[in-house]
Coordinates of C-alpha atoms in Angstrom, one line a residue:
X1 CA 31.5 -21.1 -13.7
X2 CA 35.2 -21.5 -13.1
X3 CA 36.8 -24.6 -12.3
X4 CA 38.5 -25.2 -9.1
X5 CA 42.3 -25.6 -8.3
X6 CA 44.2 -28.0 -6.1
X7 CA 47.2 -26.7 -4.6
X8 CA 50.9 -28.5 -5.6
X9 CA 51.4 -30.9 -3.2
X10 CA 55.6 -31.8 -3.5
X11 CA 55.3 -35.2 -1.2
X12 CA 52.5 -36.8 -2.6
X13 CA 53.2 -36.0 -6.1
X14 CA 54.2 -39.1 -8.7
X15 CA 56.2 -39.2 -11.6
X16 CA 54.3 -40.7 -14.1
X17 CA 52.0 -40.5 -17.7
X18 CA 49.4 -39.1 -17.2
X19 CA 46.2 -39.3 -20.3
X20 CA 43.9 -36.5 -20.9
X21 CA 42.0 -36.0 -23.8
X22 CA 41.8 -32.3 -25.4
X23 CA 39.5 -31.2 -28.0
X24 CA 39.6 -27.7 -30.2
X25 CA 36.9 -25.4 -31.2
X26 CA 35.7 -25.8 -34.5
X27 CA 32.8 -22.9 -35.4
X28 CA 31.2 -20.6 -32.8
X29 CA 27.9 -18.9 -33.5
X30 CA 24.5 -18.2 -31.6
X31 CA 25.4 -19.7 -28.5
X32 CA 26.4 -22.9 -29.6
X33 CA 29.7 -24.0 -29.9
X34 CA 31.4 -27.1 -32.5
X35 CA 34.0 -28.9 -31.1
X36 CA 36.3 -31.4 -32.6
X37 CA 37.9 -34.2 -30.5
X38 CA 36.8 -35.2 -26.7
X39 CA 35.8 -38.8 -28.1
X40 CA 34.6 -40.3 -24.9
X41 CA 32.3 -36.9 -24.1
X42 CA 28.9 -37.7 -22.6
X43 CA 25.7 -35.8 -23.4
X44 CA 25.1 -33.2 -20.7
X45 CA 28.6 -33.3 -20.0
X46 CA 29.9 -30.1 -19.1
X47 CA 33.1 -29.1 -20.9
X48 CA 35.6 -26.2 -20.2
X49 CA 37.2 -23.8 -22.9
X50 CA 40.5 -22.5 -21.8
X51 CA 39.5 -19.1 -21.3
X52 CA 37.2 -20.0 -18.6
X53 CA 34.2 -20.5 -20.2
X54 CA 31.7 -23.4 -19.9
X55 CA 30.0 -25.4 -22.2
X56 CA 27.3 -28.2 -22.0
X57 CA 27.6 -31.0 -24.5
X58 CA 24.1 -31.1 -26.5
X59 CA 24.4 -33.2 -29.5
X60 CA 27.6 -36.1 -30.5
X61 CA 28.4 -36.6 -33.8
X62 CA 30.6 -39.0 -35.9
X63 CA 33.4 -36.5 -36.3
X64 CA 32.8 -33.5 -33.9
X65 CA 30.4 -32.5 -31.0
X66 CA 27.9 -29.6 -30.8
X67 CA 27.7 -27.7 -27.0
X68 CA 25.8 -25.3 -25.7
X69 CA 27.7 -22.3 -24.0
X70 CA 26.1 -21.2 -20.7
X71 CA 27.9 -18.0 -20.9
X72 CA 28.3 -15.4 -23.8
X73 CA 31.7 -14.9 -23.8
X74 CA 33.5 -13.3 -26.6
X75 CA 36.9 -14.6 -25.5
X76 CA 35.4 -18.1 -27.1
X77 CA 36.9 -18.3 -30.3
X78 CA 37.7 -21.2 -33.1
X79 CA 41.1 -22.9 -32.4
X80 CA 40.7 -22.8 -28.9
X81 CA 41.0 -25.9 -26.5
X82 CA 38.2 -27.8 -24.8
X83 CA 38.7 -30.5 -21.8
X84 CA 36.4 -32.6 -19.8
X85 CA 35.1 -31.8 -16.3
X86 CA 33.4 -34.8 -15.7
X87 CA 30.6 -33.2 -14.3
X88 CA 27.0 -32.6 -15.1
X89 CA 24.9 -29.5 -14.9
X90 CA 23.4 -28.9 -11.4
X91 CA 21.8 -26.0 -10.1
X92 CA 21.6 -24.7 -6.3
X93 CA 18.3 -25.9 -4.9
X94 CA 17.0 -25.4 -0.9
X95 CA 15.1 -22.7 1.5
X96 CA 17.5 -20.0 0.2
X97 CA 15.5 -19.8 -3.0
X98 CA 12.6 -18.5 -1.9
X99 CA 11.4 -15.1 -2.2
X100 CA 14.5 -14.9 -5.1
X101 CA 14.5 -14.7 -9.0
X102 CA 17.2 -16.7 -10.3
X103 CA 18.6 -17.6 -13.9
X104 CA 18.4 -21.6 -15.1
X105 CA 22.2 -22.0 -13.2
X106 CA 20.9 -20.3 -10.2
X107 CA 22.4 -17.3 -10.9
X108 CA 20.5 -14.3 -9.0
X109 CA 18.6 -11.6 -10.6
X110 CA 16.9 -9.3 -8.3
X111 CA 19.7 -7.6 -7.6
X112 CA 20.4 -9.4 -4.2
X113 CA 23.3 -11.2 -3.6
X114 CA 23.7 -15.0 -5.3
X115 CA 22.0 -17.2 -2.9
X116 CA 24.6 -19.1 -0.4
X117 CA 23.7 -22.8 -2.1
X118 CA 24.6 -25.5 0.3
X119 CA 22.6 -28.4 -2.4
X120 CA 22.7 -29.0 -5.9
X121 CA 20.2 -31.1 -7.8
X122 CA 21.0 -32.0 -11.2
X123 CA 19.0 -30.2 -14.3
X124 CA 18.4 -33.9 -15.7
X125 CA 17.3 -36.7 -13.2
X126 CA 15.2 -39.5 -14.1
X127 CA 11.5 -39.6 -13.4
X128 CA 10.4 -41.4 -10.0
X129 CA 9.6 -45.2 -11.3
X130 CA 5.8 -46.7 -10.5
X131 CA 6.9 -48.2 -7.2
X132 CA 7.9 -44.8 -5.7
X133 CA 4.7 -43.0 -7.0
X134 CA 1.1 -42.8 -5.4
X135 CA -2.3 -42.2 -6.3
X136 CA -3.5 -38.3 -7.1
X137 CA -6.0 -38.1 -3.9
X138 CA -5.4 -35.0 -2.5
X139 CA -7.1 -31.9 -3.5
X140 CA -5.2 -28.8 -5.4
X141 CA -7.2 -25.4 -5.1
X142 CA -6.3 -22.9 -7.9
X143 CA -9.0 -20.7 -6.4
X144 CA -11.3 -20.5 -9.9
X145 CA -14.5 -21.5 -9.9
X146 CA -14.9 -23.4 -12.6
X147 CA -11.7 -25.1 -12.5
X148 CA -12.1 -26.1 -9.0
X149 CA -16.0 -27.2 -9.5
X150 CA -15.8 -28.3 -13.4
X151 CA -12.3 -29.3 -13.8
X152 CA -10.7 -30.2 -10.8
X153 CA -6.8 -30.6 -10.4
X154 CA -5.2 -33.3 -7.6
X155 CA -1.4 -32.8 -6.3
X156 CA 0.7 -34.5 -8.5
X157 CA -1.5 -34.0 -11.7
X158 CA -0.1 -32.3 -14.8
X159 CA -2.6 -30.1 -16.4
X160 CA -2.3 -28.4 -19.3
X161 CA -3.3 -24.6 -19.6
X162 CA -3.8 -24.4 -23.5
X163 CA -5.4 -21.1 -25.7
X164 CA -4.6 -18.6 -27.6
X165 CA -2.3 -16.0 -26.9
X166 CA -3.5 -12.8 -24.5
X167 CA -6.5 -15.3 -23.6
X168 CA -5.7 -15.0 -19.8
X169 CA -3.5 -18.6 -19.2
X170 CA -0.4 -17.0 -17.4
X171 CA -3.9 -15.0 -14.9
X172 CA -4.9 -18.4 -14.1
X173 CA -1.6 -20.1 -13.1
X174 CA -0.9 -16.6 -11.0
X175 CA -4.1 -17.5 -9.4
X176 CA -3.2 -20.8 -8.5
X177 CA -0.1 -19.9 -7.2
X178 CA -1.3 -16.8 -5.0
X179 CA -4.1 -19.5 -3.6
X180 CA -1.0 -21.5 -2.3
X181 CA -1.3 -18.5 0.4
X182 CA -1.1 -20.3 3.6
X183 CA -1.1 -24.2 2.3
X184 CA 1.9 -24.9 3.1
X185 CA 2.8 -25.9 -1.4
X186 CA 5.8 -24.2 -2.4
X187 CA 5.6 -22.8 -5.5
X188 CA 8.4 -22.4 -8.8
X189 CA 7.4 -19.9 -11.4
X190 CA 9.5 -20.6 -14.8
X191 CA 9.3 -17.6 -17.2
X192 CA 10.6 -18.9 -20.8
X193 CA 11.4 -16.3 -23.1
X194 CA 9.3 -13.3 -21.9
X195 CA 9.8 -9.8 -22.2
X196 CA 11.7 -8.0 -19.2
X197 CA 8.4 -5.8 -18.4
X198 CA 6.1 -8.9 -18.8
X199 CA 9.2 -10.6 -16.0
X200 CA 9.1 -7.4 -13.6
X201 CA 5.0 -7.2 -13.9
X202 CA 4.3 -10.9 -12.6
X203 CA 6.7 -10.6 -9.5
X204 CA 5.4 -7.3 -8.9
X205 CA 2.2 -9.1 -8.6
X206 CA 2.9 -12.1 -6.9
X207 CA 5.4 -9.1 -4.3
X208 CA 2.1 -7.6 -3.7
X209 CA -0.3 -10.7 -2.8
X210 CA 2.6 -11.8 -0.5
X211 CA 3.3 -15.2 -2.9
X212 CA 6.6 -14.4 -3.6
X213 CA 7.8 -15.0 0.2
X214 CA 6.6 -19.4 -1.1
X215 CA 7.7 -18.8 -4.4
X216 CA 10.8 -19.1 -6.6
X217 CA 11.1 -17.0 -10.0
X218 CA 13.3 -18.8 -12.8
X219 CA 13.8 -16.5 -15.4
X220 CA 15.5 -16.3 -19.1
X221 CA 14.0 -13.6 -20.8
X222 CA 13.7 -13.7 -24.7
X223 CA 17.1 -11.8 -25.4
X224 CA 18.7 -14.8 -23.4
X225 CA 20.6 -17.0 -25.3
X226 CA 18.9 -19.9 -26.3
X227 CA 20.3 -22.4 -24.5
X228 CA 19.1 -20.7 -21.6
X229 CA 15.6 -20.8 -22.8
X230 CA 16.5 -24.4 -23.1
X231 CA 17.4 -24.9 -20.1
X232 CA 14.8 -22.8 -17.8
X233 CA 12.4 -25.7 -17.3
X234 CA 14.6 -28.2 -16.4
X235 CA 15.8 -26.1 -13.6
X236 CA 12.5 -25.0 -12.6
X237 CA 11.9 -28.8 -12.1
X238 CA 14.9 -29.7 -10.5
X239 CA 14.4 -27.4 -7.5
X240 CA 11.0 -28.4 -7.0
X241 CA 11.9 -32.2 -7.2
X242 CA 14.5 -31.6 -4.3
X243 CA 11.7 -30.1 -2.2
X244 CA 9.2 -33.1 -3.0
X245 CA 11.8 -35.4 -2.1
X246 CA 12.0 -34.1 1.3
X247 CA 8.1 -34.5 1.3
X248 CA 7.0 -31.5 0.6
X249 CA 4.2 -30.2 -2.0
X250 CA 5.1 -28.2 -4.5
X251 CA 3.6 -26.0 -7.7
X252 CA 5.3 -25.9 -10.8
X253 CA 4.2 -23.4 -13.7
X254 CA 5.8 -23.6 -17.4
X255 CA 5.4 -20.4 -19.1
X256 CA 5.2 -21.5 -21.4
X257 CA 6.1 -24.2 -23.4
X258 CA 5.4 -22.8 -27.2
X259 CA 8.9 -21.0 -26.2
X260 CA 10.5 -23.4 -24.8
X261 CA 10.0 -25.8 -28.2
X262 CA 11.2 -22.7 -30.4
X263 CA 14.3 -22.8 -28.2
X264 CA 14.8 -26.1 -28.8
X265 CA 13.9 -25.8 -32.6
X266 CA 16.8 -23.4 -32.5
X267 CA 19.5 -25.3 -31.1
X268 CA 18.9 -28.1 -33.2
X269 CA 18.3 -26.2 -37.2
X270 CA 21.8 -24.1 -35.9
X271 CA 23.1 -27.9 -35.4
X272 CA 22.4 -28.7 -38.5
X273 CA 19.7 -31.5 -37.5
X274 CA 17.3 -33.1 -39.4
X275 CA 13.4 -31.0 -39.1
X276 CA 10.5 -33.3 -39.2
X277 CA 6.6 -32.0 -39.1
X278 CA 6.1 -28.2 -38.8
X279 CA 10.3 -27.8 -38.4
X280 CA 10.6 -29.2 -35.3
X281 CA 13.2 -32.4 -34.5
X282 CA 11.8 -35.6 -34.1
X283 CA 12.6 -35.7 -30.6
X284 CA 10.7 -32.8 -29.4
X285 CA 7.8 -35.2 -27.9
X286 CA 10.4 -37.0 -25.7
X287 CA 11.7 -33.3 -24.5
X288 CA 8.6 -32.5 -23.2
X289 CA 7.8 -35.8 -22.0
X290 CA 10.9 -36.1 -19.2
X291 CA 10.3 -33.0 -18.1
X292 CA 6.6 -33.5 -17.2
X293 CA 6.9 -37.3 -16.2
X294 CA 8.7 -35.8 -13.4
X295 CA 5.8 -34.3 -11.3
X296 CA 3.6 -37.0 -9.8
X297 CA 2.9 -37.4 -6.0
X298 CA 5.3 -40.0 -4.2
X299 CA 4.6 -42.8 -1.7
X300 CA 5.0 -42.4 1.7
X301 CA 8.0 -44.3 1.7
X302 CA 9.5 -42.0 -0.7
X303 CA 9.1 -39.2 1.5
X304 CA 5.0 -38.6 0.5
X305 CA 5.8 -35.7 -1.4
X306 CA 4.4 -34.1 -4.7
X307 CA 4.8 -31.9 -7.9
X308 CA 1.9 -30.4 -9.3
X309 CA 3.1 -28.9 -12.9
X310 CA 0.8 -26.8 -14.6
X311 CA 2.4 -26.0 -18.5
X312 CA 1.1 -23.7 -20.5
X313 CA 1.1 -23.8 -24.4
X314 CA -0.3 -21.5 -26.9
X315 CA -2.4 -22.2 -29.8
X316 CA -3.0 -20.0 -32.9
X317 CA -6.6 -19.0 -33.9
X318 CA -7.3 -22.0 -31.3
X319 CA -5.9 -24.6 -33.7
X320 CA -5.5 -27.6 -31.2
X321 CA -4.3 -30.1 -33.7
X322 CA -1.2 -28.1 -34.1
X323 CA 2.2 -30.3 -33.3
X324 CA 3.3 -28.9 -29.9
X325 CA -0.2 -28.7 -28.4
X326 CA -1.1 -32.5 -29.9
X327 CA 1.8 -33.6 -28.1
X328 CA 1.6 -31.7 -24.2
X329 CA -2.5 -32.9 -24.9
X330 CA -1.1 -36.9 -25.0
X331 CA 1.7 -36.4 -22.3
X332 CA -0.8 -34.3 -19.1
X333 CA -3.4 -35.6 -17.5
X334 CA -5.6 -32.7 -18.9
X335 CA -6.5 -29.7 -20.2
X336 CA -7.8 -27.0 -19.6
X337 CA -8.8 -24.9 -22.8
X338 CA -8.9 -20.8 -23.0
X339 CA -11.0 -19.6 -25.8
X340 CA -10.8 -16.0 -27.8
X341 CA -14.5 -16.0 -28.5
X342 CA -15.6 -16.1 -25.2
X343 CA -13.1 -13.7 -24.3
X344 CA -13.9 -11.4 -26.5
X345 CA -17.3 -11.3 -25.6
X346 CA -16.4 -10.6 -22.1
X347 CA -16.8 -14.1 -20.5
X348 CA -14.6 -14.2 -18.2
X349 CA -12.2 -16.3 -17.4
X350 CA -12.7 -17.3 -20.7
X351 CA -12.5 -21.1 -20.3
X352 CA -14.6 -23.7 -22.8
X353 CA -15.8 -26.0 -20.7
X354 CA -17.0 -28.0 -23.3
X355 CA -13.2 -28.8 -24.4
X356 CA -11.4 -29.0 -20.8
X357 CA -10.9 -32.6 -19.0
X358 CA -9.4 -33.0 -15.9
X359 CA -8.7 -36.8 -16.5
X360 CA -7.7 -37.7 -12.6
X361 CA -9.0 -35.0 -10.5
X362 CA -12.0 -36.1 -9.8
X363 CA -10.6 -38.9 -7.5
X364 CA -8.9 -35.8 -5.1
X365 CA -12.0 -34.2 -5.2
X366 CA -13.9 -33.4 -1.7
X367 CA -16.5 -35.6 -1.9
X368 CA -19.0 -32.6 -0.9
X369 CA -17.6 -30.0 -4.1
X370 CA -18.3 -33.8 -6.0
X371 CA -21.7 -34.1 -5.2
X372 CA -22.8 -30.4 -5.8
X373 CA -21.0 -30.3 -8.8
X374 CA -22.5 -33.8 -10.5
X375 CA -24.5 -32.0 -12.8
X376 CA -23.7 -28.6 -13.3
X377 CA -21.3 -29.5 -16.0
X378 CA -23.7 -31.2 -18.2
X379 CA -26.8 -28.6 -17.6
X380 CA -23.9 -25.8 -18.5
X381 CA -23.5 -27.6 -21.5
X382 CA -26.7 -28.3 -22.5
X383 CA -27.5 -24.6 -22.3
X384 CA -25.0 -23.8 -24.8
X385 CA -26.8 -25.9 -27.7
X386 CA -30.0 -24.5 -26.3
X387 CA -29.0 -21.1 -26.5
X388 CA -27.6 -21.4 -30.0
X389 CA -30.5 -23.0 -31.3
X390 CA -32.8 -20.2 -29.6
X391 CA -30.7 -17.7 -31.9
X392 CA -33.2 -18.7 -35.1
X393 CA -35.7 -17.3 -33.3
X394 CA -38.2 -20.3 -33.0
X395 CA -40.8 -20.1 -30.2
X396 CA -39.8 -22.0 -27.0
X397 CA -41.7 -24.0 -24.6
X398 CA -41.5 -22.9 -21.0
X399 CA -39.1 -25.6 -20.4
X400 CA -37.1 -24.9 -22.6
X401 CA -37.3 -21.0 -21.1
X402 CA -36.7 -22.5 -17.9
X403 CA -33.0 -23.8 -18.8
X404 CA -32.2 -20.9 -20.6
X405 CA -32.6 -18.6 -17.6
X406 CA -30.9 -21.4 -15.1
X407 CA -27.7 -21.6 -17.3
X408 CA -27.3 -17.5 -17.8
X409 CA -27.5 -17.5 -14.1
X410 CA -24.9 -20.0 -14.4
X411 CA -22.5 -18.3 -16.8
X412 CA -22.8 -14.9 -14.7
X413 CA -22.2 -16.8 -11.5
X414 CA -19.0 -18.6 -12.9
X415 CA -17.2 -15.1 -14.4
X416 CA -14.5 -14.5 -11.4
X417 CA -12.0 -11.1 -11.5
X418 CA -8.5 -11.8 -12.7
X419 CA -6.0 -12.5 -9.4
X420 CA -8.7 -12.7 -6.8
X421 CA -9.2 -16.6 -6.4
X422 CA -12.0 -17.8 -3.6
X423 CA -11.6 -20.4 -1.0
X424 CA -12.9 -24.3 -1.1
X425 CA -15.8 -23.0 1.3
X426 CA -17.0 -20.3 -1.8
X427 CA -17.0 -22.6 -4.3
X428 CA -19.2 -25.1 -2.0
X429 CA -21.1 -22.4 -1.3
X430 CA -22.2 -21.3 -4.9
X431 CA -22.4 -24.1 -6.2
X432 CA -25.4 -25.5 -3.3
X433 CA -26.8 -22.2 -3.7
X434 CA -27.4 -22.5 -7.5
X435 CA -28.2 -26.3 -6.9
X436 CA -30.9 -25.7 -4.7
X437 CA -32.4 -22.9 -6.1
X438 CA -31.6 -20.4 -3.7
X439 CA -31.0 -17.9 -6.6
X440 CA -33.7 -18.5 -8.9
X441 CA -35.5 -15.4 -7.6
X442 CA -32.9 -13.4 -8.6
X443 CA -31.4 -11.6 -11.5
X444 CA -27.9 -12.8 -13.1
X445 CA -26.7 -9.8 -11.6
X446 CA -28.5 -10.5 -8.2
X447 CA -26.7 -13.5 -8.3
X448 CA -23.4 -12.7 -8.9
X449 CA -23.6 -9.8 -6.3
X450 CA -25.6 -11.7 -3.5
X451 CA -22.4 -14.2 -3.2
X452 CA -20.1 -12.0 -3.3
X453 CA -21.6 -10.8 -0.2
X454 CA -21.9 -14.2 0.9
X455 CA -18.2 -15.0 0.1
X456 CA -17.3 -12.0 2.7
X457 CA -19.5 -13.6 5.4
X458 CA -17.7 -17.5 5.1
X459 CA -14.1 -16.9 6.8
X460 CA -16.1 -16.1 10.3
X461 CA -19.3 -18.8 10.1
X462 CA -17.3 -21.8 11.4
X463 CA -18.6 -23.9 8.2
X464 CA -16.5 -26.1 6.9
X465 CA -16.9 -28.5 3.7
X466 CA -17.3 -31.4 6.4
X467 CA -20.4 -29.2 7.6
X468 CA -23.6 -30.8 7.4
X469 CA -25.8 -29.9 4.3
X470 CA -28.6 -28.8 6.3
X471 CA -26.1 -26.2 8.2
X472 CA -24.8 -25.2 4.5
X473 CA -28.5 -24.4 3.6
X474 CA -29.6 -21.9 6.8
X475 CA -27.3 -20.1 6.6
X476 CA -27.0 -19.5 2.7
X477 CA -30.4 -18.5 3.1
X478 CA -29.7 -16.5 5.7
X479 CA -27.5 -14.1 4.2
X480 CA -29.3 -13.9 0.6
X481 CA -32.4 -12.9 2.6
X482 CA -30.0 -10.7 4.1
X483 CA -29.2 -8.9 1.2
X484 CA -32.1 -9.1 -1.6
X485 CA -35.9 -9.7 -1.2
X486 CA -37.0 -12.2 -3.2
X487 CA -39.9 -11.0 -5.5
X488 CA -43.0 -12.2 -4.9

């Protein structure tokens, strides 16, 4: 950033003294910077060093301040003088942005030019209050089966996507965004401290489902300086709140959080602040809880808009009680847990149902996906315990049998390919199949492979979830008679 000059104007000049107040670099180091002097400096000030260079004022202290620089420049050096600006951080938001990967100032980094900013949001805003917010009632399709059945998510909700690592969380908020296809939500992707192949292989992938052309990338890649891993969420959530102010819907993915509190663990041990439980500041809860109190879904006198922010957080050996997760668990509206077990047993997506809660998205629910789905949580459920108590080998009733067979018929129905979500009308349509027992005939297999085949058959029917029950049914049966012959 460089500051701005005003041209010497002779006649409107004024003899007079004139008070400015001038600080002096202390200690550089790791992207921070310690300045002494600038008494009245704000936090999230940003300051100037003389040599260009900008700084944002993190943390005030009795005798000097610490500031982050948002450049690394290596003309930054102790003795050198700091002024004011009297401005805060703000980062380009608008149309321009999309289709574009950007850093956390807005910076771009596909190799296009910078985008042509005509708006600028701040990084920190305060959350909307009560009186400008509405009720979660309309639906948000991530295109998963289970999530959309089991654990449904509303516009404006904040649910957590929480597992251990390489579990398949990042596949699942891909697939929410690439379901955005043609919905008219605009979607912001922040990646915190990835790799630069893990970067380039997730807009490769949303370039070739087309959900890059509704999307914006922000990026700071783990060799960024930590500030800027700082800093990537807040501008993630700025440009998304400008476009829900305008009344749009929008999608915001954190990926992911566990990062994004490292970064901030860093910043604060290199300024020297006090570590509380498991070496991160006290004020780590509070960090986390600005940024997400931020989505919601507004009033229509507030423009009717909404942010949907789906964070992801990682877990080790799926230890939930861990700090960070404990704390995004208390802040969201949900979760919705990834387990290595079942992954590593092929279950895929890998998601415990048994620990996932979708808190308020049961009230945005269609009221037809609600009523198909009343029960299939709790028989999924049950079949677990069944199933682990068959494993001793005792002799079952038929019953019993019965349930067994019904929920593996489940499980296989419920496995979905990574990146190829399904429409509202599939998930309707598996889930009256398995409720009326149009697949009990049929193998796991069967199953799984007859709706596929009745997935492919849905976009030219005409049914609609509004479609009578009756209409649902003829033609489900329809197109499984269609493809298997039930045995006699």
């Amino acid at each position: 950033m460089q500051n701005s000059r005003v041209a010497f104007d002779p006649q409107n000049y004024r003899f007079g003294l004139r008070l400015s107040e001038r600080g002096y670099v202390v200690g550089i180091g790791d992207g921070i910077a310690l300045i002494r002097g600038l008494p009245t400096a704000r936090l999230d000030e940003l300051i100037s060093f003389d040599d260009g260079s900008t700084g944002l004022v993190f943390q005030l202290g009795k005798d000097m301040l610490g500031a982050i620089l948002l450049a690394q420049s290596q003309g930054v050096k102790a003795g050198m003088s700091v002024q004011h600006t009297g401005r805060k951080l703000e980062i380009g938001v608008g149309e321009v942005l999309l289709g574009r990967v950007v850093d956390p100032l807005g910076n771009a980094l596909d190799g296009l030019p910078d985008p042509g900013f005509r708006e600028f949001h701040p990084l920190e805003a305060a959350a909307p209050p009560i009186i400008e917010r509405d009720f979660v009632k309309e639906p948000l399709y991530t295109g998963n089966k289970i999530v959309d059945a089991l654990i449904p998510i509303g516009k404006g909700q904040r649910q957590l996507i929480i597992g251990d690592d390489g579990t398949g969380k990042s596949t699942l908020a891909l697939d929410a965004v690439i379901n955005q296809k043609g919905r008219d939500v605009l979607c912001v992707i922040v990646l915190i401290g990835q790799t630069r192949a893990g970067v380039a292989g997730t807009i490769e992938t949303l370039r070739q489902t087309g959900a890059l052309d509704y999307s914006v990338v922000v990026v700071a890649e783990a060799n960024a300086l930590p500030g800027f891993r700082y800093l990537a969420p807040f501008a993630g959530c700025a440009i998304a709140e400008h476009w829900m102010r305008l009344g749009r819907d929008t999608l915001v993915i954190y990926d992911d959080l566990t990062r994004h509190a490292q970064s901030y663990r860093e910043l604060s041990l290199l300024l020297q602040r006090p570590p509380g439980r498991e070496a991160y500041p006290g004020d780590i809860f509070y960090l986390h809880s600005r940024l997400l109190e931020r989505s919601t879904v507004l009033g229509l006198s507030s423009g009717g808009g909404s942010m949907t922010a789906l964070p992801i957080i990682e877990t080790r050996q799926g230890e939930l009680s861990a700090y960070i997760p404990t704390n995004l668990i208390s802040i969201t509206d949900g979760q919705i847990y990834f387990d290595s077990k079942l992954f590593a047993s092929g279950i895929l997506p890998a998601i415990d149902i048994g620990r996932s809660v979708s808190r308020i998205g049961g009230k945005a629910q269609h009221p037809a996906i609600k009523a198909a789905s009343a029960r299939i949580r709790l028989d999924y459920l049950q079949f677990l315990e069944l199933e682990l108590f068959a494993r001793f080998g005792a002799r079952l009733e038929a019953a019993v049998e019965e349930k067994l067979r019904q929920g593996r018929l489940l499980r296989e129905i419920l496995k979905q390919n990574p990146l190829e979500p399904v429409s509202e009308q599939a998930h309707l349509a598996w889930l009256r199949a398995y409720g009326e027992g149009l697949l009990n005939e049929l193998s796991p297999e069967q199953a799984a492979a007859g709706l596929q085949q009745v997935f492919e058959q849905l976009p030219g029917s005409g049914l609609k979830l509004e479609s009578s029950k009756s209409q649902w049914l003829d033609r489900l049966k329809h197109w499984l008679s269609e493809t298997y012959e039930p045995a006699a």
